[in-house]
Coordinates of C-alpha atoms in Angstrom, one line a residue:
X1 CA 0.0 0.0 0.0
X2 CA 0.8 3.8 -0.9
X3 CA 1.7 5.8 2.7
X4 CA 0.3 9.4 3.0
X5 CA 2.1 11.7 5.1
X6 CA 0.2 14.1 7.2
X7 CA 2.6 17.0 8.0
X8 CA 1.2 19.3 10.6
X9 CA -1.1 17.0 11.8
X10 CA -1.5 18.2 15.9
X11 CA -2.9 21.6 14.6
X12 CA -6.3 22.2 15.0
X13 CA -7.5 21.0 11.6
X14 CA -4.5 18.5 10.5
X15 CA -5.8 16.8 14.2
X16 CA -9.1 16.4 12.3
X17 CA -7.9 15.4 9.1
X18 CA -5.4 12.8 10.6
X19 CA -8.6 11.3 13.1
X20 CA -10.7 11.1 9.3
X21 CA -7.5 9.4 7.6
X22 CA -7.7 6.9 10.8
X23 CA -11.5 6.3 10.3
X24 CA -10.8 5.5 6.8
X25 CA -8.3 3.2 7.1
X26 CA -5.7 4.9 5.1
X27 CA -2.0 3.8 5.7
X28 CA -0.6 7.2 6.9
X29 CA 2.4 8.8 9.2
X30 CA 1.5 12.2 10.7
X31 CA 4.2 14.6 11.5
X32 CA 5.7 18.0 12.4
X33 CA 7.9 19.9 14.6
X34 CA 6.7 19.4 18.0
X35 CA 7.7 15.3 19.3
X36 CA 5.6 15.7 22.5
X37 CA 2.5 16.5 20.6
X38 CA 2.9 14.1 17.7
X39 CA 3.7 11.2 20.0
X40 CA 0.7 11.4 21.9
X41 CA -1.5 11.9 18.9
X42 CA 0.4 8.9 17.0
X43 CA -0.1 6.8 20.5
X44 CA -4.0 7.8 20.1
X45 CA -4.4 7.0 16.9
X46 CA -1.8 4.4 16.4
X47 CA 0.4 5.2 13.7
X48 CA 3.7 6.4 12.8
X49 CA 5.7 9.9 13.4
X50 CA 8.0 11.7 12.3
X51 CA 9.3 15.0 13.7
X52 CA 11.2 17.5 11.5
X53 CA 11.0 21.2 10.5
X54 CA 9.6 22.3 6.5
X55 CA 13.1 23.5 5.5
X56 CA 16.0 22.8 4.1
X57 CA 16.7 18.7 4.3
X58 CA 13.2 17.8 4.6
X59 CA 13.0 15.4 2.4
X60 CA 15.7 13.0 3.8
X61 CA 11.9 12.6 6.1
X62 CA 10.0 11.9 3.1
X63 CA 11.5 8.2 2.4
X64 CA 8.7 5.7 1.7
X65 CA 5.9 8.7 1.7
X66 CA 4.2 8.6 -1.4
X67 CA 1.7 12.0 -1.0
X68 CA 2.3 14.5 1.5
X69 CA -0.7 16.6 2.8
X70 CA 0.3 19.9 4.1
X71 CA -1.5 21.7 7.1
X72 CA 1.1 23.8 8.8
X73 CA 0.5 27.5 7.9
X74 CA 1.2 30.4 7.3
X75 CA 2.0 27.9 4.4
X76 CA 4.3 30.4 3.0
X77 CA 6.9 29.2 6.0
X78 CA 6.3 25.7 4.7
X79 CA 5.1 25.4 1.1
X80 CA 8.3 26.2 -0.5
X81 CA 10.6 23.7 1.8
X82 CA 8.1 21.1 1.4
X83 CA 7.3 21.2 -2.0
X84 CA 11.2 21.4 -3.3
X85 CA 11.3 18.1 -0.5
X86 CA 8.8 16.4 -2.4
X87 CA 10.4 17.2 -6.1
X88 CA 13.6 15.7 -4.9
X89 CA 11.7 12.9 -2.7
X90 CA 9.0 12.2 -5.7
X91 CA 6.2 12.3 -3.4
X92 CA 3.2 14.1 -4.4
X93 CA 2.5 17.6 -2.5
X94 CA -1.1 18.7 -1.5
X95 CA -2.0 21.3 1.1
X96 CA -5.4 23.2 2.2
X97 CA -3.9 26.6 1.8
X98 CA -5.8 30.1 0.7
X99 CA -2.7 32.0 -0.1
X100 CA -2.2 33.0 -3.3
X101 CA 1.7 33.0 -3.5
X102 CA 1.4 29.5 -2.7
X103 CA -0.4 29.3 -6.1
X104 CA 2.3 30.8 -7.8
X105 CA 4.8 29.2 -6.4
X106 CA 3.2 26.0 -7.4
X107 CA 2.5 26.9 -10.7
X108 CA 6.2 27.8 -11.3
X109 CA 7.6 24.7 -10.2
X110 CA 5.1 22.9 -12.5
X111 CA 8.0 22.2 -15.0
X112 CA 10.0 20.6 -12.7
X113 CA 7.3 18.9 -11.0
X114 CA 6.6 17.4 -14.8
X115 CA 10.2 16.3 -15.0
X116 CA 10.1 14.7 -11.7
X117 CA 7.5 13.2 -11.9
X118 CA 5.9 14.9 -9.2
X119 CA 2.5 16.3 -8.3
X120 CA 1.6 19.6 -7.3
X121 CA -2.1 20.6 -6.0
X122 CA -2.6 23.3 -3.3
X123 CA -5.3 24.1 -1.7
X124 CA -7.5 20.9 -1.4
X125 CA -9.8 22.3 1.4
X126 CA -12.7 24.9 1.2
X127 CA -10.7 26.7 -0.8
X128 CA -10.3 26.3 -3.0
X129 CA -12.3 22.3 -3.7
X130 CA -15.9 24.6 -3.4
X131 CA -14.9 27.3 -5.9
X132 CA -13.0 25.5 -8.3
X133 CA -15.7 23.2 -9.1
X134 CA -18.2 26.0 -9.1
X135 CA -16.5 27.4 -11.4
X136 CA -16.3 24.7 -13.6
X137 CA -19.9 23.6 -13.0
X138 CA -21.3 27.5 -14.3
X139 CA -18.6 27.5 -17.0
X140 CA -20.5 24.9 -18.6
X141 CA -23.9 27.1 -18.8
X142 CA -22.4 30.1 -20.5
X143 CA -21.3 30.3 -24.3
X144 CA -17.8 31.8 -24.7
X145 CA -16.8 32.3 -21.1
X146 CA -15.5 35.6 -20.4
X147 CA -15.4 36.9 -17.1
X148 CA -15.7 35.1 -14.2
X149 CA -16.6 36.6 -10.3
X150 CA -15.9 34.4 -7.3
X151 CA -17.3 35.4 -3.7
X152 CA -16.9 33.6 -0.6
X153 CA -19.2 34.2 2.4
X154 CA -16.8 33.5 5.7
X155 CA -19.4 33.1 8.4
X156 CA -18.3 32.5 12.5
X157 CA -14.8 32.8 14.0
X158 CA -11.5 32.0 12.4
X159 CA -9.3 29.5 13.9
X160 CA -5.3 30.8 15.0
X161 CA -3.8 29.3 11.7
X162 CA -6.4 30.5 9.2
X163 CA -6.0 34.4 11.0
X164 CA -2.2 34.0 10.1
X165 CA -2.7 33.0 6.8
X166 CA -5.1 35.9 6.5
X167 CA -2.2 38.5 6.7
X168 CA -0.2 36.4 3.8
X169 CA -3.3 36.4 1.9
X170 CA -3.6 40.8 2.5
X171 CA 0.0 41.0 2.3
X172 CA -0.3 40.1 -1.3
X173 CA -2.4 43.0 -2.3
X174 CA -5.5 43.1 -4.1
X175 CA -5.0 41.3 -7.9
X176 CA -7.7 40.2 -10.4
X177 CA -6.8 38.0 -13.3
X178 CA -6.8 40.4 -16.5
X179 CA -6.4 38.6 -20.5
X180 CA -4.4 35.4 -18.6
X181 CA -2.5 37.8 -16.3
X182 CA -2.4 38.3 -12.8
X183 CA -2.3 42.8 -12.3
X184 CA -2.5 44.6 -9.2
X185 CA -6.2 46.3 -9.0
X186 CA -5.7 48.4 -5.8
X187 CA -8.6 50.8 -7.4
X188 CA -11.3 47.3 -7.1
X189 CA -14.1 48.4 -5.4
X190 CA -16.4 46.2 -3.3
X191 CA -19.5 45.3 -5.1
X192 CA -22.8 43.0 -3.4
X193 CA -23.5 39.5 -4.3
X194 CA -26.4 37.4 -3.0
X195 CA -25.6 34.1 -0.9
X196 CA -29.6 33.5 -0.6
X197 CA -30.5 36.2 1.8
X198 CA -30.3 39.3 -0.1
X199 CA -27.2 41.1 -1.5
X200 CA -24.7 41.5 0.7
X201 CA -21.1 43.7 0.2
X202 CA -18.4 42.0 -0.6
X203 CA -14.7 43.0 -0.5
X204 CA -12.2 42.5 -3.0
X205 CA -9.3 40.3 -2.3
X206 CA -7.1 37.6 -3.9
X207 CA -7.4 34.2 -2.9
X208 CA -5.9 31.4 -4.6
X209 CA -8.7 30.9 -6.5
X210 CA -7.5 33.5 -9.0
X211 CA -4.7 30.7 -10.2
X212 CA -6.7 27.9 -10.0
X213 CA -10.2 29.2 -11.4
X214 CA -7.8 29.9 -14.8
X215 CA -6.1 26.5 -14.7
X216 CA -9.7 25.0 -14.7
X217 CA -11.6 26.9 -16.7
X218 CA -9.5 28.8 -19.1
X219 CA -11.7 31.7 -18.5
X220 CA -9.3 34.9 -18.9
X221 CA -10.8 37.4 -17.0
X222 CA -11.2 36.6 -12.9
X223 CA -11.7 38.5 -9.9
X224 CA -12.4 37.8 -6.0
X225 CA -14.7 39.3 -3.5
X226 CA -15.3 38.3 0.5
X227 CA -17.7 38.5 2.8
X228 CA -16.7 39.6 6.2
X229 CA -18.9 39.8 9.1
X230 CA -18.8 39.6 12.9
X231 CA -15.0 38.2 14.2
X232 CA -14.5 36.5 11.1
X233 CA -11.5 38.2 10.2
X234 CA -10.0 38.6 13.9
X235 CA -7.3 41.4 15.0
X236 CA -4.8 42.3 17.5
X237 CA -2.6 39.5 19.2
X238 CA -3.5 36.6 16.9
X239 CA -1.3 34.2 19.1
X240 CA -4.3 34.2 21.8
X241 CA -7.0 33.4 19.4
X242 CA -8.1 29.7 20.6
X243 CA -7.4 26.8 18.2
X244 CA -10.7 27.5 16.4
X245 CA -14.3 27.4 16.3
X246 CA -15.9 24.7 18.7
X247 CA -17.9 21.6 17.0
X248 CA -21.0 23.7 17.8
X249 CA -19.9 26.7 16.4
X250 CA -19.1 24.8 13.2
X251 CA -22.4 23.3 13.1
X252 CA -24.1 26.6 13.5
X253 CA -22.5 28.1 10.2
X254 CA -22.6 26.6 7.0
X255 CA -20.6 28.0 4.3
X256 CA -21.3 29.0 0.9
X257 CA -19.7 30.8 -2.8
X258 CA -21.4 32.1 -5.0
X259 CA -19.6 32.2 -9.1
X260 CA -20.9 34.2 -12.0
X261 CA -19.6 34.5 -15.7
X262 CA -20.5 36.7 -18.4
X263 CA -20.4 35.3 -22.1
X264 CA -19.0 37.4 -24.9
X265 CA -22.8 37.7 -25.5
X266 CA -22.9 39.8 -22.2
X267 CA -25.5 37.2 -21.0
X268 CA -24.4 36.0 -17.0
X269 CA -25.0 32.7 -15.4
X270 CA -24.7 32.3 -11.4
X271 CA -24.9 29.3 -9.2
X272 CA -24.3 29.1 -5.4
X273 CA -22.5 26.2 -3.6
X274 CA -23.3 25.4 0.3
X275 CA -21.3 23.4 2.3
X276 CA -21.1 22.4 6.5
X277 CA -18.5 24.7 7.8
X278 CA -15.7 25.4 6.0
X279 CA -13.5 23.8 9.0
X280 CA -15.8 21.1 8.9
X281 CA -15.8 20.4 5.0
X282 CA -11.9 20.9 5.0
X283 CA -10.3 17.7 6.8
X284 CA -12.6 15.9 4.7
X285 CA -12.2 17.0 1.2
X286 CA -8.4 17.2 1.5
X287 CA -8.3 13.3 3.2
X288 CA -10.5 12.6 0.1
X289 CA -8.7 13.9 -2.2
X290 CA -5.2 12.4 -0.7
X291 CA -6.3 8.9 -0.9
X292 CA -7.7 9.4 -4.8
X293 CA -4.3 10.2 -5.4
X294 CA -3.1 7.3 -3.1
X295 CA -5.5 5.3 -5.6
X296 CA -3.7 6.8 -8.8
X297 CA -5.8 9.7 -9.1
X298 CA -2.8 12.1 -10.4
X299 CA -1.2 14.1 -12.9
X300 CA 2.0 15.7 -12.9
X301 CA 3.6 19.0 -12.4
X302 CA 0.8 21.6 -11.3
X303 CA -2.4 21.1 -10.9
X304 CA -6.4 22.3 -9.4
X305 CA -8.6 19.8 -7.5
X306 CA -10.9 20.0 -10.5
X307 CA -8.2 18.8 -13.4
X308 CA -7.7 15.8 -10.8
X309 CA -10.8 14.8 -9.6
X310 CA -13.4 16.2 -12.1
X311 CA -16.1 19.2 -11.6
X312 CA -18.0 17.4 -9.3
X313 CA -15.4 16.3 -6.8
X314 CA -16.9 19.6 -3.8
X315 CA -20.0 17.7 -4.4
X316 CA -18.4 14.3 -3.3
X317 CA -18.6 15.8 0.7
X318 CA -21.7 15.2 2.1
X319 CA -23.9 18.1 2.5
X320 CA -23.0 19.9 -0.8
X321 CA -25.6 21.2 -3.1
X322 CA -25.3 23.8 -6.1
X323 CA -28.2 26.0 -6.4
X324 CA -28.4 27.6 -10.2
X325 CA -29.8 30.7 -10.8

């Protein structure tokens, strides 16, 4: 059998995905930086650890791992490492990340990742699984795609690790995907979009859908909006933040997108996906999606969830549904 690393696997979420990997009976290893935590998570669930830091020499830890699933963010402190380890280990590289230079830095290596052999596919979690095969899903109602418009409602609290990646995500400034290229649009203004409860304002800001939405759909023109209410996006002293949202809180909050694309006719289709929780729906697609590629599910160099696993993989996660509109 084909092993699956699970690198960052005592934070809050990789603790969820490694308990679904368990409950699956996938062969996996979980690992990270901190031995105390991993061994007592590896003694609960049973498996193998191994303890090392995403830099340079990592993948002397990746012998006999055949996919490594990355949830240790701000992943741009670990994509890089980790995804050079897995071009020189041959393992196959997935994380859950939002962050767009993650993208990038993906799509750059995709090359090598050819010539290696290797696979390459960030962001196997809410974002960008939901998006990506909304996208894909309402590309297939419009004649000559366009322009495509991606907004994501982020309802409840944020957990500690998703607030950090928030500042990579900001850091990177506000882009749109303009003719193929990704431009700075610091001039986007916010605009409303309607997630089934009236329109609501939306904010402008570049997830890595931006890559992966143009990989998938080969629609030119992209651009990103958010929803923000309540503590979703938290500030101050992000260190004290707890772990995340509670099951209950998860439970409470269901999560939804919403895509549009105009046609050259100027004619616009929109559909909306819903999903349990994003922090919910994460640990499952991105175990999912790990042990399709376990199965041979795969294609090298870089690559979006829906290239791999089709337009309808989001809907593969129980409670999913796509409205049309």
């Amino acid at each position: 059998m084909k092993t699956l690393l699970i690198y960052g696997a005592t934070g809050y979420t990789g603790r969820m995905a490694a308990e679904r990997a368990k409950a699956l009976g996938l062969q996996f290893e979980i690992a990270g930086r901190h031995q105390p935590r991993l061994a007592a998570l590896a003694a609960q669930l049973q498996v193998p650890f191994r303890v090392f830091d995403a830099g340079p020499g990592a993948e002397t830890f990746l012998s006999g791992i055949n996919v490594l699933l990355n949830f240790a963010g701000p992943f741009a402190q670990t994509a890089d490492a980790l995804m050079h380890a897995c071009l020189q280990a041959g393992a196959d590289y997935l994380d859950i990340t939002a962050e767009i230079n993650v993208y990038r830095l993906a799509e750059r290596l995709g090359a090598e990742a050819v010539q290696a052999g290797v696979m390459l596919l960030p962001g196997v979690g809410w974002d960008v699984v939901p998006t990506d095969s909304l996208a894909v899903h309402v590309a297939r109602r419009v004649e000559q795609p366009r322009a495509l418009n991606i907004a994501l409602q982020v309802p409840g609290s944020m957990s500690r690790g998703s607030a950090m990646s928030v500042s990579e995500i900001t850091g990177a400034g506000v882009l749109a995907r303009v003719d193929g290229e990704l431009v700075a649009t610091p001039d986007a203004q916010p605009r409303h979009f309607d997630f089934g409860d009236g329109p609501v304002l939306c904010v402008p800001l570049s997830f890595g859908d931006l890559v992966t939405a143009w990989h998938s759909t080969g629609i030119p023109n992209v651009a990103m909006f958010v929803r923000i209410a309540g503590n979703a996006f938290p500030e101050g002293d992000l260190a004290q933040l707890p772990d995340g949202p509670t099951a209950q809180e998860r439970d409470a909050h269901r999560a939804r997108a919403v895509v549009e694309i105009t046609g050259a006719d100027g004619l616009i289709a929109r559909s909306m996906i819903e999903t349990v929780n994003g922090y919910s729906y994460t640990p499952l697609a991105a175990v999912e999606a790990a042990r399709r590629v376990l199965q041979g599910d795969r294609r090298s160099g870089f690559a979006t969830p829906a290239q791999v696993f089709g337009g309808g993989f989001a809907e593969s996660i129980d409670g999913t549904l796509i409205t049309d509109r």
